[in-house]
Amino acid sequence: MAGAPPTAQVLYVWLKLEWRGPNANNNGKLRLSVRQAADRMGVARDTAARAFHELQAKGFIVMTERACLGIEGAARSPAFEITELPLPHGGGREGRKLFKDWRPGQDFPVMRAGANNPEGRNGKAKPCHENQDGTVIKIRTNGT
């Protein structure tokens, strides 16, 4: 993991601590949110998010499930696979080790956590205004 930022290296250790070992293999379903990671590492959430991004881009982890907020409000963190470790039903004793194929300028795809309910379905939130550069509120003055 030489060359990776220190926060990414520390995050990798925290993710590996979520693994239950080869007999109760939960690789691919390792759950750790950005907020949890930031608390454990003692850094800001943006710093923890950059560490997740770095690990994904270099092939050390892959997001297998996005975060979600259930109907009852029970949130679930995203799930990750550590590519160094075997998957539970992968049939092999080794992981995919995608990091071995990483080259400078050839990052792996990074899945970003999307906003929960971005379109405001079910009347729970207002629609998300993506990439709009216009004014949010029009101000009226006397004479207009």
CSV table of N, CA, C and O in Angstrom, one decimal, residues 10-69:
chain,number,residue,atom,x,y,z
A,10,VAL,N,-4.9,3.8,7.1
A,10,VAL,CA,-5.6,3.5,8.4
A,10,VAL,C,-7.0,3.0,8.2
A,10,VAL,O,-7.5,2.1,8.8
A,11,LEU,N,-7.7,3.6,7.2
A,11,LEU,CA,-9.1,3.1,6.9
A,11,LEU,C,-9.0,1.6,6.5
A,11,LEU,O,-9.9,0.9,6.8
A,12,TYR,N,-8.0,1.2,5.7
A,12,TYR,CA,-7.9,-0.2,5.3
A,12,TYR,C,-7.9,-1.1,6.5
A,12,TYR,O,-8.5,-2.1,6.5
A,13,VAL,N,-7.1,-0.7,7.5
A,13,VAL,CA,-7.0,-1.5,8.7
A,13,VAL,C,-8.4,-1.6,9.4
A,13,VAL,O,-8.8,-2.7,9.8
A,14,TRP,N,-9.1,-0.5,9.5
A,14,TRP,CA,-10.5,-0.5,10.1
A,14,TRP,C,-11.4,-1.4,9.3
A,14,TRP,O,-12.2,-2.1,9.9
A,15,LEU,N,-11.3,-1.4,8.0
A,15,LEU,CA,-12.2,-2.2,7.2
A,15,LEU,C,-11.8,-3.7,7.4
A,15,LEU,O,-12.7,-4.6,7.5
A,16,LYS,N,-10.5,-4.0,7.5
A,16,LYS,CA,-10.2,-5.4,7.8
A,16,LYS,C,-10.6,-5.9,9.1
A,16,LYS,O,-10.9,-7.1,9.3
A,17,LEU,N,-10.7,-5.0,10.1
A,17,LEU,CA,-11.3,-5.4,11.4
A,17,LEU,C,-12.7,-5.7,11.3
A,17,LEU,O,-13.2,-6.4,12.2
A,18,GLU,N,-13.5,-5.3,10.3
A,18,GLU,CA,-14.9,-5.7,10.1
A,18,GLU,C,-15.0,-7.1,9.6
A,18,GLU,O,-16.1,-7.7,9.6
A,19,TRP,N,-13.9,-7.7,9.0
A,19,TRP,CA,-14.0,-9.1,8.5
A,19,TRP,C,-14.0,-10.1,9.6
A,19,TRP,O,-13.2,-10.0,10.6
A,20,ARG,N,-14.8,-11.1,9.5
A,20,ARG,CA,-15.0,-12.1,10.6
A,20,ARG,C,-14.1,-13.3,10.4
A,20,ARG,O,-14.1,-14.2,11.2
A,21,GLY,N,-13.2,-13.3,9.4
A,21,GLY,CA,-12.3,-14.4,9.3
A,21,GLY,C,-12.8,-15.4,8.2
A,21,GLY,O,-13.9,-15.4,7.8
A,22,PRO,N,-11.9,-16.4,7.9
A,22,PRO,CA,-12.2,-17.3,6.8
A,22,PRO,C,-13.4,-18.3,7.2
A,22,PRO,O,-14.1,-18.7,6.3
A,23,ASN,N,-13.7,-18.6,8.4
A,23,ASN,CA,-14.7,-19.5,8.8
A,23,ASN,C,-16.1,-18.8,8.8
A,23,ASN,O,-17.1,-19.5,8.5
A,24,ALA,N,-16.2,-17.6,9.0
A,24,ALA,CA,-17.5,-16.8,9.0
A,24,ALA,C,-17.3,-15.7,8.0
A,24,ALA,O,-17.6,-14.5,8.3
A,25,ASN,N,-16.8,-16.0,6.8
A,25,ASN,CA,-16.4,-15.0,5.8
A,25,ASN,C,-17.6,-14.0,5.4
A,25,ASN,O,-18.6,-14.5,4.9
A,26,ASN,N,-17.4,-12.8,5.7
A,26,ASN,CA,-18.4,-11.8,5.3
A,26,ASN,C,-17.8,-10.8,4.3
A,26,ASN,O,-18.3,-9.7,4.2
A,27,ASN,N,-16.7,-11.1,3.7
A,27,ASN,CA,-16.2,-10.2,2.7
A,27,ASN,C,-17.2,-10.0,1.6
A,27,ASN,O,-17.9,-10.9,1.1
A,28,GLY,N,-17.3,-8.8,1.1
A,28,GLY,CA,-18.3,-8.4,0.2
A,28,GLY,C,-19.5,-7.8,0.9
A,28,GLY,O,-20.4,-7.1,0.3
A,29,LYS,N,-19.6,-8.0,2.2
A,29,LYS,CA,-20.7,-7.4,3.0
A,29,LYS,C,-20.1,-6.7,4.2
A,29,LYS,O,-20.8,-6.5,5.2
A,30,LEU,N,-18.9,-6.2,4.1
A,30,LEU,CA,-18.3,-5.4,5.2
A,30,LEU,C,-18.9,-4.0,5.2
A,30,LEU,O,-18.9,-3.3,4.1
A,31,ARG,N,-19.5,-3.6,6.3
A,31,ARG,CA,-20.2,-2.3,6.3
A,31,ARG,C,-19.5,-1.4,7.3
A,31,ARG,O,-19.2,-1.7,8.4
A,32,LEU,N,-19.2,-0.2,6.7
A,32,LEU,CA,-18.6,0.9,7.5
A,32,LEU,C,-18.9,2.2,6.8
A,32,LEU,O,-18.6,2.3,5.6
A,33,SER,N,-19.6,3.1,7.4
A,33,SER,CA,-20.0,4.3,6.8
A,33,SER,C,-18.9,5.3,6.9
A,33,SER,O,-17.9,5.2,7.7
A,34,VAL,N,-19.0,6.4,6.1
A,34,VAL,CA,-18.0,7.5,6.2
A,34,VAL,C,-18.0,8.1,7.6
A,34,VAL,O,-16.9,8.4,8.2
A,35,ARG,N,-19.2,8.3,8.2
A,35,ARG,CA,-19.2,8.8,9.5
A,35,ARG,C,-18.6,7.9,10.5
A,35,ARG,O,-17.8,8.4,11.4
A,36,GLN,N,-18.8,6.6,10.5
A,36,GLN,CA,-18.2,5.7,11.4
A,36,GLN,C,-16.7,5.7,11.2
A,36,GLN,O,-15.9,5.7,12.2
A,37,ALA,N,-16.2,5.7,10.0
A,37,ALA,CA,-14.8,5.7,9.7
A,37,ALA,C,-14.2,7.0,10.2
A,37,ALA,O,-13.1,6.9,10.8
A,38,ALA,N,-14.8,8.1,10.0
A,38,ALA,CA,-14.3,9.4,10.5
A,38,ALA,C,-14.1,9.4,12.0
A,38,ALA,O,-13.1,9.8,12.6
A,39,ASP,N,-15.2,8.9,12.7
A,39,ASP,CA,-15.1,8.8,14.2
A,39,ASP,C,-14.0,7.9,14.6
A,39,ASP,O,-13.2,8.2,15.6
A,40,ARG,N,-13.8,6.7,14.0
A,40,ARG,CA,-12.8,5.8,14.4
A,40,ARG,C,-11.4,6.3,14.1
A,40,ARG,O,-10.5,6.0,14.9
A,41,MET,N,-11.2,7.0,13.0
A,41,MET,CA,-9.9,7.5,12.7
A,41,MET,C,-9.6,8.9,13.3
A,41,MET,O,-8.4,9.3,13.2
A,42,GLY,N,-10.6,9.5,13.8
A,42,GLY,CA,-10.4,10.8,14.4
A,42,GLY,C,-10.1,11.9,13.4
A,42,GLY,O,-9.3,12.8,13.6
A,43,VAL,N,-10.8,11.8,12.2
A,43,VAL,CA,-10.7,12.8,11.2
A,43,VAL,C,-12.0,13.3,10.8
A,43,VAL,O,-13.1,12.8,11.2
A,44,ALA,N,-12.0,14.4,9.9
A,44,ALA,CA,-13.3,14.9,9.4
A,44,ALA,C,-13.9,13.9,8.4
A,44,ALA,O,-13.2,13.1,7.8
A,45,ARG,N,-15.2,14.1,8.2
A,45,ARG,CA,-15.9,13.2,7.3
A,45,ARG,C,-15.4,13.3,5.9
A,45,ARG,O,-15.3,12.3,5.1
A,46,ASP,N,-15.0,14.5,5.4
A,46,ASP,CA,-14.5,14.7,4.1
A,46,ASP,C,-13.2,13.9,3.9
A,46,ASP,O,-12.9,13.3,2.9
A,47,THR,N,-12.4,13.9,5.0
A,47,THR,CA,-11.1,13.2,4.9
A,47,THR,C,-11.4,11.7,4.8
A,47,THR,O,-10.7,11.0,4.0
A,48,ALA,N,-12.3,11.2,5.6
A,48,ALA,CA,-12.7,9.8,5.5
A,48,ALA,C,-13.2,9.4,4.2
A,48,ALA,O,-12.9,8.4,3.6
A,49,ALA,N,-14.1,10.3,3.6
A,49,ALA,CA,-14.6,10.0,2.3
A,49,ALA,C,-13.5,10.0,1.2
A,49,ALA,O,-13.6,9.1,0.3
A,50,ARG,N,-12.5,10.8,1.3
A,50,ARG,CA,-11.4,10.8,0.4
A,50,ARG,C,-10.6,9.5,0.5
A,50,ARG,O,-10.1,8.9,-0.4
A,51,ALA,N,-10.5,9.0,1.8
A,51,ALA,CA,-9.8,7.7,2.0
A,51,ALA,C,-10.5,6.6,1.3
A,51,ALA,O,-9.9,5.7,0.7
A,52,PHE,N,-11.9,6.5,1.4
A,52,PHE,CA,-12.7,5.5,0.8
A,52,PHE,C,-12.5,5.6,-0.8
A,52,PHE,O,-12.3,4.6,-1.4
A,53,HIS,N,-12.5,6.8,-1.3
A,53,HIS,CA,-12.3,7.1,-2.7
A,53,HIS,C,-10.9,6.5,-3.1
A,53,HIS,O,-10.8,5.9,-4.2
A,54,GLU,N,-9.9,6.8,-2.4
A,54,GLU,CA,-8.5,6.4,-2.7
A,54,GLU,C,-8.4,4.9,-2.7
A,54,GLU,O,-7.8,4.3,-3.7
A,55,LEU,N,-9.0,4.2,-1.8
A,55,LEU,CA,-8.9,2.7,-1.7
A,55,LEU,C,-9.7,2.1,-2.9
A,55,LEU,O,-9.2,1.1,-3.4
A,56,GLN,N,-10.8,2.7,-3.3
A,56,GLN,CA,-11.6,2.2,-4.4
A,56,GLN,C,-10.8,2.4,-5.7
A,56,GLN,O,-10.7,1.5,-6.6
A,57,ALA,N,-10.3,3.6,-5.9
A,57,ALA,CA,-9.6,4.0,-7.1
A,57,ALA,C,-8.3,3.1,-7.3
A,57,ALA,O,-8.0,2.8,-8.5
A,58,LYS,N,-7.7,2.7,-6.3
A,58,LYS,CA,-6.5,1.9,-6.4
A,58,LYS,C,-6.8,0.4,-6.4
A,58,LYS,O,-5.8,-0.4,-6.5
A,59,GLY,N,-8.0,0.0,-6.2
A,59,GLY,CA,-8.4,-1.4,-6.3
A,59,GLY,C,-8.2,-2.2,-5.0
A,59,GLY,O,-8.3,-3.5,-5.0
A,60,PHE,N,-8.1,-1.5,-3.9
A,60,PHE,CA,-8.0,-2.3,-2.6
A,60,PHE,C,-9.4,-2.7,-2.1
A,60,PHE,O,-9.5,-3.7,-1.4
A,61,ILE,N,-10.4,-1.9,-2.4
A,61,ILE,CA,-11.8,-2.2,-2.0
A,61,ILE,C,-12.7,-2.0,-3.2
A,61,ILE,O,-12.4,-1.2,-4.1
A,62,VAL,N,-13.9,-2.6,-3.2
A,62,VAL,CA,-14.9,-2.4,-4.1
A,62,VAL,C,-16.2,-2.3,-3.4
A,62,VAL,O,-16.5,-3.2,-2.5
A,63,MET,N,-17.0,-1.3,-3.7
A,63,MET,CA,-18.3,-1.2,-3.1
A,63,MET,C,-19.3,-2.2,-3.8
A,63,MET,O,-19.4,-2.2,-5.0
A,64,THR,N,-19.9,-3.1,-2.9
A,64,THR,CA,-20.8,-4.1,-3.5
A,64,THR,C,-22.2,-3.8,-3.3
A,64,THR,O,-23.1,-4.3,-4.0
A,65,GLU,N,-22.5,-2.9,-2.3
A,65,GLU,CA,-23.9,-2.4,-2.1
A,65,GLU,C,-23.9,-1.0,-1.7
A,65,GLU,O,-23.0,-0.6,-0.9
A,66,ARG,N,-24.7,-0.2,-2.3
A,66,ARG,CA,-24.8,1.2,-1.9
A,66,ARG,C,-25.5,1.4,-0.5
A,66,ARG,O,-26.3,0.5,-0.1
A,67,ALA,N,-25.3,2.5,0.1
A,67,ALA,CA,-26.0,2.8,1.3
A,67,ALA,C,-27.5,3.0,1.0
A,67,ALA,O,-27.9,3.4,-0.1
A,68,CYS,N,-28.4,2.7,2.0
A,68,CYS,CA,-29.8,2.9,1.8
A,68,CYS,C,-30.5,3.3,3.1
A,68,CYS,O,-30.0,3.0,4.2
A,69,LEU,N,-31.6,3.9,2.9
A,69,LEU,CA,-32.4,4.3,4.1
A,69,LEU,C,-33.7,3.6,3.9
A,69,LEU,O,-34.5,3.8,2.9
